[in-house]
């Protein structure tokens, strides 16, 4: 019936947004770790960066309308990623910039790694 179908479609949209947010947060956290702890860079970090970029690219390919959500959520996602990076690295929260040092294009670029 139509009301249940509408509800199911809305729920799918919410799940897609949550998944995109989670993948973006993890990607940003690893980009921060990569930039601010260069002595600890590892293949594991590069793998995680690549994996989450692929997940985001796939989500955007499947649902191009998520691009506007990604742009809208980017700053909040960065704030969450910064808190996680601080906890994981042991660095002070203020060791990371108040705003993302990475543009959305850099964040999603499969060839970009921070120096």
mmCIF file of N, CA and C in Angstrom:
data_model
loop_
_atom_site.group_PDB
_atom_site.id
_atom_site.type_symbol
_atom_site.label_atom_id
_atom_site.label_comp_id
_atom_site.label_asym_id
_atom_site.label_seq_id
_atom_site.Cartn_x
_atom_site.Cartn_y
_atom_site.Cartn_z
ATOM 1 N N UNK A 1 0.831 -1.183 0.000
ATOM 2 C CA UNK A 1 0.000 0.000 0.000
ATOM 3 C C UNK A 1 0.879 1.252 0.000
ATOM 4 N N UNK A 2 0.381 2.324 -0.506
ATOM 5 C CA UNK A 2 1.154 3.533 -0.774
ATOM 6 C C UNK A 2 1.798 4.161 0.464
ATOM 7 N N UNK A 3 1.104 4.328 1.583
ATOM 8 C CA UNK A 3 1.753 4.936 2.759
ATOM 9 C C UNK A 3 2.977 4.147 3.240
ATOM 10 N N UNK A 4 2.894 2.825 3.211
ATOM 11 C CA UNK A 4 4.027 2.007 3.645
ATOM 12 C C UNK A 4 5.185 2.096 2.658
ATOM 13 N N UNK A 5 4.865 2.192 1.378
ATOM 14 C CA UNK A 5 5.892 2.338 0.356
ATOM 15 C C UNK A 5 6.625 3.668 0.523
ATOM 16 N N UNK A 6 5.887 4.715 0.770
ATOM 17 C CA UNK A 6 6.481 6.040 1.000
ATOM 18 C C UNK A 6 7.386 6.005 2.224
ATOM 19 N N UNK A 7 6.916 5.389 3.294
ATOM 20 C CA UNK A 7 7.708 5.280 4.524
ATOM 21 C C UNK A 7 8.997 4.493 4.277
ATOM 22 N N UNK A 8 8.901 3.419 3.503
ATOM 23 C CA UNK A 8 10.079 2.600 3.203
ATOM 24 C C UNK A 8 11.095 3.396 2.385
ATOM 25 N N UNK A 9 10.640 4.160 1.433
ATOM 26 C CA UNK A 9 11.542 4.982 0.616
ATOM 27 C C UNK A 9 12.210 6.053 1.477
ATOM 28 N N UNK A 10 11.450 6.676 2.366
ATOM 29 C CA UNK A 10 12.030 7.675 3.270
ATOM 30 C C UNK A 10 13.079 7.043 4.183
ATOM 31 N N UNK A 11 12.800 5.846 4.686
ATOM 32 C CA UNK A 11 13.762 5.139 5.535
ATOM 33 C C UNK A 11 15.036 4.801 4.766
ATOM 34 N N UNK A 12 14.893 4.410 3.516
ATOM 35 C CA UNK A 12 16.068 4.114 2.688
ATOM 36 C C UNK A 12 16.927 5.367 2.528
ATOM 37 N N UNK A 13 16.284 6.507 2.312
ATOM 38 C CA UNK A 13 17.016 7.764 2.178
ATOM 39 C C UNK A 13 17.774 8.106 3.450
ATOM 40 N N UNK A 14 17.154 7.876 4.598
ATOM 41 C CA UNK A 14 17.813 8.142 5.877
ATOM 42 C C UNK A 14 19.013 7.214 6.071
ATOM 43 N N UNK A 15 18.862 5.945 5.721
ATOM 44 C CA UNK A 15 19.974 4.995 5.841
ATOM 45 C C UNK A 15 21.134 5.393 4.931
ATOM 46 N N UNK A 16 20.812 5.811 3.708
ATOM 47 C CA UNK A 16 21.856 6.241 2.784
ATOM 48 C C UNK A 16 22.605 7.454 3.338
ATOM 49 N N UNK A 17 21.884 8.394 3.918
ATOM 50 C CA UNK A 17 22.517 9.588 4.487
ATOM 51 C C UNK A 17 23.395 9.215 5.676
ATOM 52 N N UNK A 18 22.904 8.338 6.554
ATOM 53 C CA UNK A 18 23.709 7.907 7.708
ATOM 54 C C UNK A 18 24.985 7.201 7.252
ATOM 55 N N UNK A 19 24.868 6.359 6.255
ATOM 56 C CA UNK A 19 26.029 5.634 5.734
ATOM 57 C C UNK A 19 27.034 6.612 5.112
ATOM 58 N N UNK A 20 26.547 7.554 4.338
ATOM 59 C CA UNK A 20 27.433 8.548 3.729
ATOM 60 C C UNK A 20 28.143 9.358 4.803
ATOM 61 N N UNK A 21 27.401 9.784 5.817
ATOM 62 C CA UNK A 21 27.980 10.565 6.913
ATOM 63 C C UNK A 21 29.075 9.767 7.621
ATOM 64 N N UNK A 22 28.790 8.529 7.922
ATOM 65 C CA UNK A 22 29.749 7.670 8.616
ATOM 66 C C UNK A 22 31.022 7.483 7.783
ATOM 67 N N UNK A 23 30.864 7.204 6.505
ATOM 68 C CA UNK A 23 32.034 7.015 5.647
ATOM 69 C C UNK A 23 32.840 8.304 5.506
ATOM 70 N N UNK A 24 32.159 9.425 5.396
ATOM 71 C CA UNK A 24 32.854 10.707 5.282
ATOM 72 C C UNK A 24 33.600 11.033 6.573
ATOM 73 N N UNK A 25 32.979 10.755 7.707
ATOM 74 C CA UNK A 25 33.613 11.016 9.002
ATOM 75 C C UNK A 25 34.887 10.189 9.163
ATOM 76 N N UNK A 26 34.827 8.926 8.817
ATOM 77 C CA UNK A 26 36.000 8.060 8.921
ATOM 78 C C UNK A 26 37.084 8.513 7.947
ATOM 79 N N UNK A 27 36.682 8.877 6.746
ATOM 80 C CA UNK A 27 37.646 9.362 5.762
ATOM 81 C C UNK A 27 38.348 10.623 6.264
ATOM 82 N N UNK A 28 37.583 11.586 6.756
ATOM 83 C CA UNK A 28 38.177 12.830 7.266
ATOM 84 C C UNK A 28 39.084 12.564 8.466
ATOM 85 N N UNK A 29 38.669 11.673 9.355
ATOM 86 C CA UNK A 29 39.498 11.344 10.511
ATOM 87 C C UNK A 29 40.845 10.783 10.050
ATOM 88 N N UNK A 30 40.844 9.897 9.078
ATOM 89 C CA UNK A 30 42.102 9.312 8.606
ATOM 90 C C UNK A 30 42.950 10.322 7.836
ATOM 91 N N UNK A 31 42.312 11.229 7.116
ATOM 92 C CA UNK A 31 43.084 12.283 6.453
ATOM 93 C C UNK A 31 43.768 13.174 7.488
ATOM 94 N N UNK A 32 43.068 13.458 8.579
ATOM 95 C CA UNK A 32 43.680 14.248 9.664
ATOM 96 C C UNK A 32 44.852 13.495 10.285
ATOM 97 N N UNK A 33 44.645 12.235 10.601
ATOM 98 C CA UNK A 33 45.724 11.435 11.181
ATOM 99 C C UNK A 33 46.910 11.396 10.227
ATOM 100 N N UNK A 34 46.635 11.231 8.953
ATOM 101 C CA UNK A 34 47.696 11.155 7.949
ATOM 102 C C UNK A 34 48.496 12.457 7.909
ATOM 103 N N UNK A 35 47.801 13.583 7.991
ATOM 104 C CA UNK A 35 48.492 14.876 7.941
ATOM 105 C C UNK A 35 49.235 15.181 9.240
ATOM 106 N N UNK A 36 48.605 14.927 10.385
ATOM 107 C CA UNK A 36 49.150 15.396 11.661
ATOM 108 C C UNK A 36 49.989 14.357 12.403
ATOM 109 N N UNK A 37 50.065 13.154 11.897
ATOM 110 C CA UNK A 37 50.975 12.155 12.459
ATOM 111 C C UNK A 37 51.735 11.462 11.327
ATOM 112 N N UNK A 38 52.527 12.231 10.586
ATOM 113 C CA UNK A 38 53.214 11.642 9.424
ATOM 114 C C UNK A 38 54.141 10.489 9.793
ATOM 115 N N UNK A 39 54.670 10.501 11.002
ATOM 116 C CA UNK A 39 55.578 9.429 11.413
ATOM 117 C C UNK A 39 54.847 8.100 11.619
ATOM 118 N N UNK A 40 53.528 8.132 11.703
ATOM 119 C CA UNK A 40 52.756 6.906 11.934
ATOM 120 C C UNK A 40 51.983 6.448 10.693
ATOM 121 N N UNK A 41 52.228 7.100 9.560
ATOM 122 C CA UNK A 41 51.530 6.717 8.328
ATOM 123 C C UNK A 41 51.762 5.244 8.031
ATOM 124 N N UNK A 42 50.704 4.610 7.563
ATOM 125 C CA UNK A 42 50.799 3.174 7.292
ATOM 126 C C UNK A 42 49.954 2.821 6.083
ATOM 127 N N UNK A 43 50.212 1.625 5.572
ATOM 128 C CA UNK A 43 49.375 1.122 4.488
ATOM 129 C C UNK A 43 47.936 0.959 4.951
ATOM 130 N N UNK A 44 47.757 0.642 6.209
ATOM 131 C CA UNK A 44 46.412 0.492 6.759
ATOM 132 C C UNK A 44 45.632 1.801 6.663
ATOM 133 N N UNK A 45 46.282 2.912 6.978
ATOM 134 C CA UNK A 45 45.613 4.218 6.873
ATOM 135 C C UNK A 45 45.280 4.517 5.422
ATOM 136 N N UNK A 46 46.219 4.263 4.506
ATOM 137 C CA UNK A 46 45.967 4.520 3.086
ATOM 138 C C UNK A 46 44.835 3.626 2.585
ATOM 139 N N UNK A 47 44.807 2.396 3.049
ATOM 140 C CA UNK A 47 43.731 1.477 2.676
ATOM 141 C C UNK A 47 42.376 2.019 3.148
ATOM 142 N N UNK A 48 42.318 2.465 4.393
ATOM 143 C CA UNK A 48 41.066 2.984 4.941
ATOM 144 C C UNK A 48 40.618 4.223 4.178
ATOM 145 N N UNK A 49 41.549 5.103 3.856
ATOM 146 C CA UNK A 49 41.223 6.293 3.073
ATOM 147 C C UNK A 49 40.627 5.877 1.725
ATOM 148 N N UNK A 50 41.284 4.961 1.053
ATOM 149 C CA UNK A 50 40.808 4.505 -0.253
ATOM 150 C C UNK A 50 39.457 3.804 -0.145
ATOM 151 N N UNK A 51 39.313 2.939 0.837
ATOM 152 C CA UNK A 51 38.059 2.188 1.005
ATOM 153 C C UNK A 51 36.874 3.132 1.202
ATOM 154 N N UNK A 52 37.034 4.123 2.059
ATOM 155 C CA UNK A 52 35.911 5.016 2.344
ATOM 156 C C UNK A 52 35.653 5.985 1.195
ATOM 157 N N UNK A 53 36.684 6.346 0.452
ATOM 158 C CA UNK A 53 36.447 7.124 -0.774
ATOM 159 C C UNK A 53 35.639 6.294 -1.773
ATOM 160 N N UNK A 54 35.963 5.027 -1.903
ATOM 161 C CA UNK A 54 35.213 4.160 -2.822
ATOM 162 C C UNK A 54 33.759 4.017 -2.379
ATOM 163 N N UNK A 55 33.546 3.852 -1.088
ATOM 164 C CA UNK A 55 32.171 3.731 -0.582
ATOM 165 C C UNK A 55 31.368 4.993 -0.872
ATOM 166 N N UNK A 56 32.000 6.148 -0.654
ATOM 167 C CA UNK A 56 31.323 7.422 -0.913
ATOM 168 C C UNK A 56 31.051 7.575 -2.403
ATOM 169 N N UNK A 57 32.031 7.274 -3.230
ATOM 170 C CA UNK A 57 31.849 7.379 -4.684
ATOM 171 C C UNK A 57 30.712 6.484 -5.158
ATOM 172 N N UNK A 58 30.652 5.288 -4.614
ATOM 173 C CA UNK A 58 29.585 4.361 -4.990
ATOM 174 C C UNK A 58 28.219 4.891 -4.555
ATOM 175 N N UNK A 59 28.151 5.426 -3.349
ATOM 176 C CA UNK A 59 26.886 5.979 -2.859
ATOM 177 C C UNK A 59 26.433 7.152 -3.727
ATOM 178 N N UNK A 60 27.375 8.011 -4.102
ATOM 179 C CA UNK A 60 27.040 9.164 -4.941
ATOM 180 C C UNK A 60 26.667 8.729 -6.353
ATOM 181 N N UNK A 61 27.276 7.666 -6.831
ATOM 182 C CA UNK A 61 26.934 7.133 -8.145
ATOM 183 C C UNK A 61 25.525 6.541 -8.135
ATOM 184 N N UNK A 62 25.207 5.801 -7.065
ATOM 185 C CA UNK A 62 23.878 5.187 -6.942
ATOM 186 C C UNK A 62 22.786 6.224 -6.699
ATOM 187 N N UNK A 63 23.127 7.255 -5.931
ATOM 188 C CA UNK A 63 22.144 8.288 -5.557
ATOM 189 C C UNK A 63 22.782 9.668 -5.693
ATOM 190 N N UNK A 64 22.827 10.217 -6.901
ATOM 191 C CA UNK A 64 23.470 11.519 -7.109
ATOM 192 C C UNK A 64 22.900 12.633 -6.223
ATOM 193 N N UNK A 65 21.668 12.483 -5.781
ATOM 194 C CA UNK A 65 21.062 13.509 -4.921
ATOM 195 C C UNK A 65 21.767 13.608 -3.569
ATOM 196 N N UNK A 66 22.557 12.589 -3.204
ATOM 197 C CA UNK A 66 23.291 12.635 -1.943
ATOM 198 C C UNK A 66 24.418 13.664 -1.964
ATOM 199 N N UNK A 67 24.815 14.116 -3.148
ATOM 200 C CA UNK A 67 25.906 15.100 -3.251
ATOM 201 C C UNK A 67 25.556 16.367 -2.479
ATOM 202 N N UNK A 68 24.314 16.828 -2.587
ATOM 203 C CA UNK A 68 23.921 18.037 -1.858
ATOM 204 C C UNK A 68 23.955 17.783 -0.351
ATOM 205 N N UNK A 69 23.573 16.585 0.075
ATOM 206 C CA UNK A 69 23.657 16.255 1.505
ATOM 207 C C UNK A 69 25.110 16.241 1.964
ATOM 208 N N UNK A 70 26.000 15.665 1.161
ATOM 209 C CA UNK A 70 27.418 15.614 1.510
ATOM 210 C C UNK A 70 27.951 17.039 1.720
ATOM 211 N N UNK A 71 27.628 17.936 0.812
ATOM 212 C CA UNK A 71 28.103 19.320 0.929
ATOM 213 C C UNK A 71 27.514 19.999 2.164
ATOM 214 N N UNK A 72 26.264 19.711 2.436
ATOM 215 C CA UNK A 72 25.575 20.288 3.598
ATOM 216 C C UNK A 72 26.142 19.761 4.917
ATOM 217 N N UNK A 73 26.491 18.494 4.949
ATOM 218 C CA UNK A 73 26.941 17.842 6.187
ATOM 219 C C UNK A 73 28.447 17.902 6.394
ATOM 220 N N UNK A 74 29.195 18.362 5.404
ATOM 221 C CA UNK A 74 30.653 18.287 5.432
ATOM 222 C C UNK A 74 31.247 18.930 6.687
ATOM 223 N N UNK A 75 30.835 20.143 7.031
ATOM 224 C CA UNK A 75 31.434 20.842 8.176
ATOM 225 C C UNK A 75 31.149 20.133 9.499
ATOM 226 N N UNK A 76 29.913 19.683 9.694
ATOM 227 C CA UNK A 76 29.583 18.965 10.925
ATOM 228 C C UNK A 76 30.350 17.643 10.981
ATOM 229 N N UNK A 77 30.443 17.006 9.850
ATOM 230 C CA UNK A 77 31.171 15.746 9.772
ATOM 231 C C UNK A 77 32.640 15.967 10.139
ATOM 232 N N UNK A 78 33.212 17.059 9.653
ATOM 233 C CA UNK A 78 34.600 17.369 9.989
ATOM 234 C C UNK A 78 34.754 17.550 11.503
ATOM 235 N N UNK A 79 33.817 18.246 12.131
ATOM 236 C CA UNK A 79 33.904 18.465 13.580
ATOM 237 C C UNK A 79 33.894 17.131 14.325
ATOM 238 N N UNK A 80 33.040 16.214 13.900
ATOM 239 C CA UNK A 80 33.007 14.883 14.521
ATOM 240 C C UNK A 80 34.303 14.120 14.261
ATOM 241 N N UNK A 81 34.805 14.207 13.034
ATOM 242 C CA UNK A 81 36.045 13.511 12.675
ATOM 243 C C UNK A 81 37.224 14.059 13.475
ATOM 244 N N UNK A 82 37.226 15.361 13.684
ATOM 245 C CA UNK A 82 38.309 15.999 14.444
ATOM 246 C C UNK A 82 38.325 15.486 15.887
ATOM 247 N N UNK A 83 37.161 15.341 16.492
ATOM 248 C CA UNK A 83 37.085 14.815 17.864
ATOM 249 C C UNK A 83 37.597 13.380 17.924
ATOM 250 N N UNK A 84 37.210 12.579 16.940
ATOM 251 C CA UNK A 84 37.675 11.188 16.908
ATOM 252 C C UNK A 84 39.184 11.124 16.677
ATOM 253 N N UNK A 85 39.683 11.977 15.785
ATOM 254 C CA UNK A 85 41.125 11.990 15.512
ATOM 255 C C UNK A 85 41.908 12.387 16.761
ATOM 256 N N UNK A 86 41.386 13.357 17.508
ATOM 257 C CA UNK A 86 42.063 13.781 18.739
ATOM 258 C C UNK A 86 42.119 12.623 19.739
ATOM 259 N N UNK A 87 41.014 11.918 19.900
ATOM 260 C CA UNK A 87 40.983 10.789 20.839
ATOM 261 C C UNK A 87 41.927 9.671 20.386
ATOM 262 N N UNK A 88 41.912 9.378 19.088
ATOM 263 C CA UNK A 88 42.714 8.260 18.600
ATOM 264 C C UNK A 88 44.207 8.575 18.583
ATOM 265 N N UNK A 89 44.567 9.820 18.282
ATOM 266 C CA UNK A 89 45.985 10.176 18.184
ATOM 267 C C UNK A 89 46.584 10.614 19.514
ATOM 268 N N UNK A 90 45.736 11.044 20.443
ATOM 269 C CA UNK A 90 46.238 11.596 21.688
ATOM 270 C C UNK A 90 46.630 13.059 21.563
ATOM 271 N N UNK A 91 46.439 13.632 20.386
ATOM 272 C CA UNK A 91 46.716 15.058 20.192
ATOM 273 C C UNK A 91 45.571 15.880 20.768
ATOM 274 N N UNK A 92 45.873 17.099 21.160
ATOM 275 C CA UNK A 92 44.829 17.991 21.673
ATOM 276 C C UNK A 92 43.879 18.352 20.536
ATOM 277 N N UNK A 93 42.628 18.548 20.888
ATOM 278 C CA UNK A 93 41.618 18.912 19.889
ATOM 279 C C UNK A 93 42.035 20.161 19.120
ATOM 280 N N UNK A 94 42.648 21.108 19.832
ATOM 281 C CA UNK A 94 43.038 22.347 19.151
ATOM 282 C C UNK A 94 44.313 22.197 18.317
ATOM 283 N N UNK A 95 44.870 21.001 18.247
ATOM 284 C CA UNK A 95 45.987 20.746 17.329
ATOM 285 C C UNK A 95 45.487 20.682 15.885
ATOM 286 N N UNK A 96 44.178 20.488 15.750
ATOM 287 C CA UNK A 96 43.558 20.414 14.432
ATOM 288 C C UNK A 96 42.856 21.739 14.133
ATOM 289 N N UNK A 97 42.823 22.137 12.872
ATOM 290 C CA UNK A 97 42.172 23.408 12.519
ATOM 291 C C UNK A 97 40.686 23.419 12.868
ATOM 292 N N UNK A 98 40.172 24.609 13.140
ATOM 293 C CA UNK A 98 38.755 24.763 13.457
ATOM 294 C C UNK A 98 37.885 24.340 12.277
ATOM 295 N N UNK A 99 38.351 24.620 11.075
ATOM 296 C CA UNK A 99 37.636 24.221 9.861
ATOM 297 C C UNK A 99 38.500 23.236 9.088
ATOM 298 N N UNK A 100 37.863 22.428 8.287
ATOM 299 C CA UNK A 100 38.589 21.382 7.562
ATOM 300 C C UNK A 100 39.711 21.961 6.705
ATOM 301 N N UNK A 101 40.908 21.393 6.839
ATOM 302 C CA UNK A 101 42.005 21.818 5.974
ATOM 303 C C UNK A 101 41.888 21.210 4.572
ATOM 304 N N UNK A 102 40.903 20.351 4.381
ATOM 305 C CA UNK A 102 40.692 19.672 3.108
ATOM 306 C C UNK A 102 39.402 20.172 2.476
ATOM 307 N N UNK A 103 39.449 20.465 1.197
ATOM 308 C CA UNK A 103 38.221 20.804 0.490
ATOM 309 C C UNK A 103 37.439 19.520 0.249
ATOM 310 N N UNK A 104 36.202 19.651 -0.134
ATOM 311 C CA UNK A 104 35.439 18.438 -0.468
ATOM 312 C C UNK A 104 36.063 17.741 -1.670
ATOM 313 N N UNK A 105 36.562 18.524 -2.631
ATOM 314 C CA UNK A 105 37.201 17.910 -3.803
ATOM 315 C C UNK A 105 38.442 17.125 -3.404
ATOM 316 N N UNK A 106 39.284 17.694 -2.551
ATOM 317 C CA UNK A 106 40.470 16.975 -2.085
ATOM 318 C C UNK A 106 40.064 15.725 -1.316
ATOM 319 N N UNK A 107 39.080 15.862 -0.462
ATOM 320 C CA UNK A 107 38.634 14.744 0.366
ATOM 321 C C UNK A 107 38.209 13.557 -0.488
ATOM 322 N N UNK A 108 37.532 13.835 -1.582
ATOM 323 C CA UNK A 108 37.004 12.767 -2.422
ATOM 324 C C UNK A 108 37.949 12.340 -3.541
ATOM 325 N N UNK A 109 39.012 13.103 -3.766
ATOM 326 C CA UNK A 109 39.956 12.827 -4.853
ATOM 327 C C UNK A 109 40.755 11.558 -4.558
ATOM 328 N N UNK A 110 40.633 10.532 -5.397
ATOM 329 C CA UNK A 110 41.330 9.271 -5.119
ATOM 330 C C UNK A 110 42.853 9.382 -5.139
ATOM 331 N N UNK A 111 43.370 10.449 -5.715
ATOM 332 C CA UNK A 111 44.833 10.613 -5.777
ATOM 333 C C UNK A 111 45.392 11.552 -4.717
ATOM 334 N N UNK A 112 44.511 12.160 -3.935
ATOM 335 C CA UNK A 112 44.987 13.156 -2.955
ATOM 336 C C UNK A 112 45.331 12.505 -1.615
ATOM 337 N N UNK A 113 46.522 12.808 -1.125
ATOM 338 C CA UNK A 113 46.910 12.483 0.237
ATOM 339 C C UNK A 113 47.544 13.743 0.820
ATOM 340 N N UNK A 114 47.207 14.101 2.047
ATOM 341 C CA UNK A 114 47.799 15.302 2.646
ATOM 342 C C UNK A 114 49.306 15.150 2.836
ATOM 343 N N UNK A 115 49.991 16.283 2.746
ATOM 344 C CA UNK A 115 51.445 16.234 2.973
ATOM 345 C C UNK A 115 51.757 16.550 4.421
#
